[in-house]
Amino acid sequence: MRIIAGEYRGRVLKTTSAPGYRPATSKVRQALFSMLEARGVYWPECRVLDLFAGSGSLAFEALSRGAEEAWFVEMNKTAAKLINENAQKIGIPTSRYSVMAEDLFKIISRRAAEPFDLIFIDPPYGKNFLTPAMKAVLRNGWLAEGGIICAEVEAKLDLPPEADHSELELIANRAYGQTRILLWTTEESE
């Protein structure tokens, strides 16, 4: 898998395989980042949280485009180790990223020290982790005002009513083959 744009364009990311592990394809990543940029994401001032990081391709893509900082949260120790190795091989300064090899629900159940502008949530298919992850992120202050939550889920997933959070506005819902991309934003105070 290769990074598709930015400073680290063309760099190869080593990946692993595990149940529920499916790195975002180049087509999906290209479409997603086009949607984000069309909605005004300004990478040099963007802090990124990648939950269920897997290969880390989404956060690596954000870092390549100039994101200020990215946190990768991946419980699978082998995948987390590869994220670290890939970051070092690419030459990303350690001040710009953190890799946490632990259960993301333990992390996001704590109050955030500083919120993130963009949160990727890419749960394993068929596990119903999207809604609990979104609720914890919102309840514990992980999303900045005006920030975006980006979910990558199975295309045929029916979102439960509780996924419609009153403090969020759904701004994109697009299917790409077996994958659906959903973007929510917080409603900024006027």
Short mmCIF file of C-alpha atoms in Angstrom, two decimals:
data_model
loop_
_atom_site.label_atom_id
_atom_site.label_comp_id
_atom_site.label_asym_id
_atom_site.label_seq_id
_atom_site.Cartn_x
_atom_site.Cartn_y
_atom_site.Cartn_z
CA MET A 1 0.00 0.00 0.00
CA ARG A 2 1.28 3.46 -0.93
CA ILE A 3 0.65 6.95 0.41
CA ILE A 4 -1.18 8.76 -2.38
CA ALA A 5 -0.40 12.47 -1.86
CA GLY A 6 1.70 15.00 -0.02
CA GLU A 7 5.24 15.01 1.37
CA TYR A 8 5.45 11.21 1.68
CA ARG A 9 3.66 10.43 -1.59
CA GLY A 10 4.60 7.06 -3.05
CA ARG A 11 6.07 5.71 0.20
CA VAL A 12 5.10 2.09 0.81
CA LEU A 13 3.38 1.06 4.04
CA LYS A 14 3.97 -2.47 5.25
CA THR A 15 0.74 -4.11 6.42
CA THR A 16 -0.32 -7.25 8.23
CA SER A 17 -3.48 -9.33 8.21
CA ALA A 18 -5.83 -10.18 11.04
CA PRO A 19 -9.58 -10.78 11.45
CA GLY A 20 -11.50 -7.60 10.63
CA TYR A 21 -8.35 -5.95 9.21
CA ARG A 22 -8.87 -4.28 5.83
CA PRO A 23 -6.69 -1.32 4.84
CA ALA A 24 -8.50 1.47 2.99
CA THR A 25 -7.99 1.16 -0.75
CA SER A 26 -6.35 3.96 -2.71
CA LYS A 27 -9.70 4.77 -4.37
CA VAL A 28 -11.47 5.13 -1.01
CA ARG A 29 -8.62 7.17 0.52
CA GLN A 30 -8.52 9.49 -2.51
CA ALA A 31 -12.30 10.04 -2.33
CA LEU A 32 -12.22 10.56 1.43
CA PHE A 33 -9.39 13.10 1.39
CA SER A 34 -11.05 14.97 -1.49
CA MET A 35 -14.23 15.20 0.62
CA LEU A 36 -12.28 16.44 3.64
CA GLU A 37 -10.39 19.08 1.67
CA ALA A 38 -13.61 20.23 -0.04
CA ARG A 39 -15.01 20.80 3.45
CA GLY A 40 -12.15 23.06 4.44
CA VAL A 41 -9.77 20.79 6.36
CA TYR A 42 -6.55 22.76 6.68
CA TRP A 43 -3.85 20.16 7.33
CA PRO A 44 -1.12 22.31 8.96
CA GLU A 45 -3.47 23.11 11.87
CA CYS A 46 -5.10 19.68 12.06
CA ARG A 47 -4.69 17.19 14.91
CA VAL A 48 -5.79 13.68 13.86
CA LEU A 49 -6.97 10.72 15.96
CA ASP A 50 -7.07 7.37 14.11
CA LEU A 51 -9.20 4.87 16.05
CA PHE A 52 -9.01 1.19 15.00
CA ALA A 53 -5.94 2.37 13.06
CA GLY A 54 -5.03 -1.00 11.46
CA SER A 55 -2.33 -0.11 8.93
CA GLY A 56 -2.58 3.56 9.87
CA SER A 57 -3.07 4.48 6.20
CA LEU A 58 -5.59 7.23 6.99
CA ALA A 59 -3.44 8.99 9.58
CA PHE A 60 -0.29 8.50 7.46
CA GLU A 61 -2.12 10.14 4.56
CA ALA A 62 -3.09 13.07 6.82
CA LEU A 63 0.51 13.44 8.08
CA SER A 64 1.78 13.36 4.51
CA ARG A 65 -0.58 16.20 3.63
CA GLY A 66 0.79 18.25 6.52
CA ALA A 67 -1.30 17.36 9.57
CA GLU A 68 0.28 18.81 12.69
CA GLU A 69 -0.01 15.61 14.72
CA ALA A 70 -1.60 12.15 14.56
CA TRP A 71 -2.39 9.56 17.20
CA PHE A 72 -2.73 5.96 16.01
CA VAL A 73 -4.80 3.72 18.31
CA GLU A 74 -4.52 0.01 17.42
CA MET A 75 -5.00 -2.84 19.88
CA ASN A 76 -3.32 -5.47 17.67
CA LYS A 77 0.32 -5.40 18.82
CA THR A 78 1.69 -6.58 15.44
CA ALA A 79 -0.19 -3.86 13.56
CA ALA A 80 0.86 -1.20 16.11
CA LYS A 81 4.50 -2.29 15.75
CA LEU A 82 4.22 -1.96 11.94
CA ILE A 83 2.77 1.54 12.30
CA ASN A 84 5.83 2.53 14.35
CA GLU A 85 8.20 0.88 11.87
CA ASN A 86 6.49 2.57 8.91
CA ALA A 87 6.64 6.00 10.59
CA GLN A 88 10.35 5.55 11.32
CA LYS A 89 11.13 4.26 7.82
CA ILE A 90 9.26 7.18 6.23
CA GLY A 91 11.10 9.60 8.49
CA ILE A 92 8.17 11.21 10.30
CA PRO A 93 9.47 13.14 13.34
CA THR A 94 8.42 11.46 16.59
CA SER A 95 6.97 14.78 17.77
CA ARG A 96 4.25 14.47 15.10
CA TYR A 97 2.83 11.05 16.01
CA SER A 98 2.00 8.65 18.84
CA VAL A 99 1.11 4.97 18.59
CA MET A 100 -1.01 3.42 21.34
CA ALA A 101 -1.22 -0.37 21.33
CA GLU A 102 -4.19 -0.71 23.64
CA ASP A 103 -7.97 -0.98 23.62
CA LEU A 104 -9.27 2.30 22.24
CA PHE A 105 -12.30 2.22 24.54
CA LYS A 106 -9.94 2.49 27.53
CA ILE A 107 -8.33 5.53 25.94
CA ILE A 108 -11.48 7.37 24.85
CA SER A 109 -13.31 6.62 28.12
CA ARG A 110 -10.93 9.15 29.74
CA ARG A 111 -11.35 12.89 29.34
CA ALA A 112 -9.27 14.24 26.44
CA ALA A 113 -6.40 16.54 27.44
CA GLU A 114 -6.73 18.32 24.09
CA PRO A 115 -9.40 17.70 21.42
CA PHE A 116 -8.72 16.55 17.87
CA ASP A 117 -9.86 18.29 14.69
CA LEU A 118 -10.35 15.07 12.73
CA ILE A 119 -11.20 11.64 14.10
CA PHE A 120 -11.12 8.54 11.90
CA ILE A 121 -13.23 5.63 13.14
CA ASP A 122 -12.71 2.48 11.06
CA PRO A 123 -14.13 -0.37 13.16
CA PRO A 124 -13.97 -4.03 12.14
CA TYR A 125 -16.99 -4.95 10.06
CA GLY A 126 -19.87 -6.65 11.87
CA LYS A 127 -18.79 -5.62 15.39
CA ASN A 128 -21.15 -2.66 16.07
CA PHE A 129 -18.35 -0.51 17.51
CA LEU A 130 -19.18 2.72 15.63
CA THR A 131 -21.92 4.06 17.92
CA PRO A 132 -20.14 3.32 21.23
CA ALA A 133 -16.93 4.87 19.88
CA MET A 134 -18.75 8.01 18.72
CA LYS A 135 -20.58 8.36 22.04
CA ALA A 136 -17.34 8.08 24.04
CA VAL A 137 -15.52 10.53 21.77
CA LEU A 138 -18.28 13.12 22.18
CA ARG A 139 -18.91 12.54 25.89
CA ASN A 140 -15.22 12.86 26.79
CA GLY A 141 -14.24 15.87 24.70
CA TRP A 142 -12.09 14.20 22.06
CA LEU A 143 -13.62 16.14 19.13
CA ALA A 144 -12.82 19.86 18.76
CA GLU A 145 -15.55 22.39 18.07
CA GLY A 146 -16.03 22.43 14.29
CA GLY A 147 -14.15 19.11 14.05
CA ILE A 148 -15.03 16.18 11.82
CA ILE A 149 -15.67 12.52 12.60
CA CYS A 150 -15.02 10.27 9.63
CA ALA A 151 -16.36 6.72 9.77
CA GLU A 152 -15.45 3.98 7.33
CA VAL A 153 -18.03 1.19 7.60
CA GLU A 154 -19.56 -1.57 5.50
CA ALA A 155 -21.70 -0.14 2.66
CA LYS A 156 -24.84 -2.05 3.66
CA LEU A 157 -24.71 -1.06 7.33
CA ASP A 158 -27.97 0.39 8.62
CA LEU A 159 -27.00 3.08 11.06
CA PRO A 160 -28.85 2.74 14.34
CA PRO A 161 -30.97 5.75 15.38
CA GLU A 162 -28.53 6.51 18.22
CA ALA A 163 -25.84 7.20 15.58
CA ASP A 164 -27.83 10.38 14.85
CA HIS A 165 -26.29 12.56 17.54
CA SER A 166 -28.01 15.88 18.12
CA GLU A 167 -24.66 17.66 18.49
CA LEU A 168 -23.46 16.39 15.09
CA GLU A 169 -24.51 17.09 11.54
CA LEU A 170 -24.10 14.34 8.91
CA ILE A 171 -22.36 16.10 6.02
CA ALA A 172 -21.46 13.16 3.76
CA ASN A 173 -22.69 9.61 3.20
CA ARG A 174 -21.04 7.94 0.19
CA ALA A 175 -20.65 4.29 -0.82
CA TYR A 176 -17.57 2.96 -2.65
CA GLY A 177 -18.02 -0.74 -3.41
CA GLN A 178 -18.22 -2.55 -0.06
CA THR A 179 -17.27 0.58 1.90
CA ARG A 180 -19.33 3.54 3.08
CA ILE A 181 -17.77 6.83 4.19
CA LEU A 182 -19.72 8.96 6.65
CA LEU A 183 -18.66 12.42 7.77
CA TRP A 184 -20.14 14.30 10.71
CA THR A 185 -19.21 17.72 12.03
CA THR A 186 -20.02 19.58 15.19
CA GLU A 187 -22.28 22.53 14.78
CA GLU A 188 -20.22 25.61 15.52
CA SER A 189 -21.69 28.28 17.75
CA GLU A 190 -22.75 31.42 15.94
#
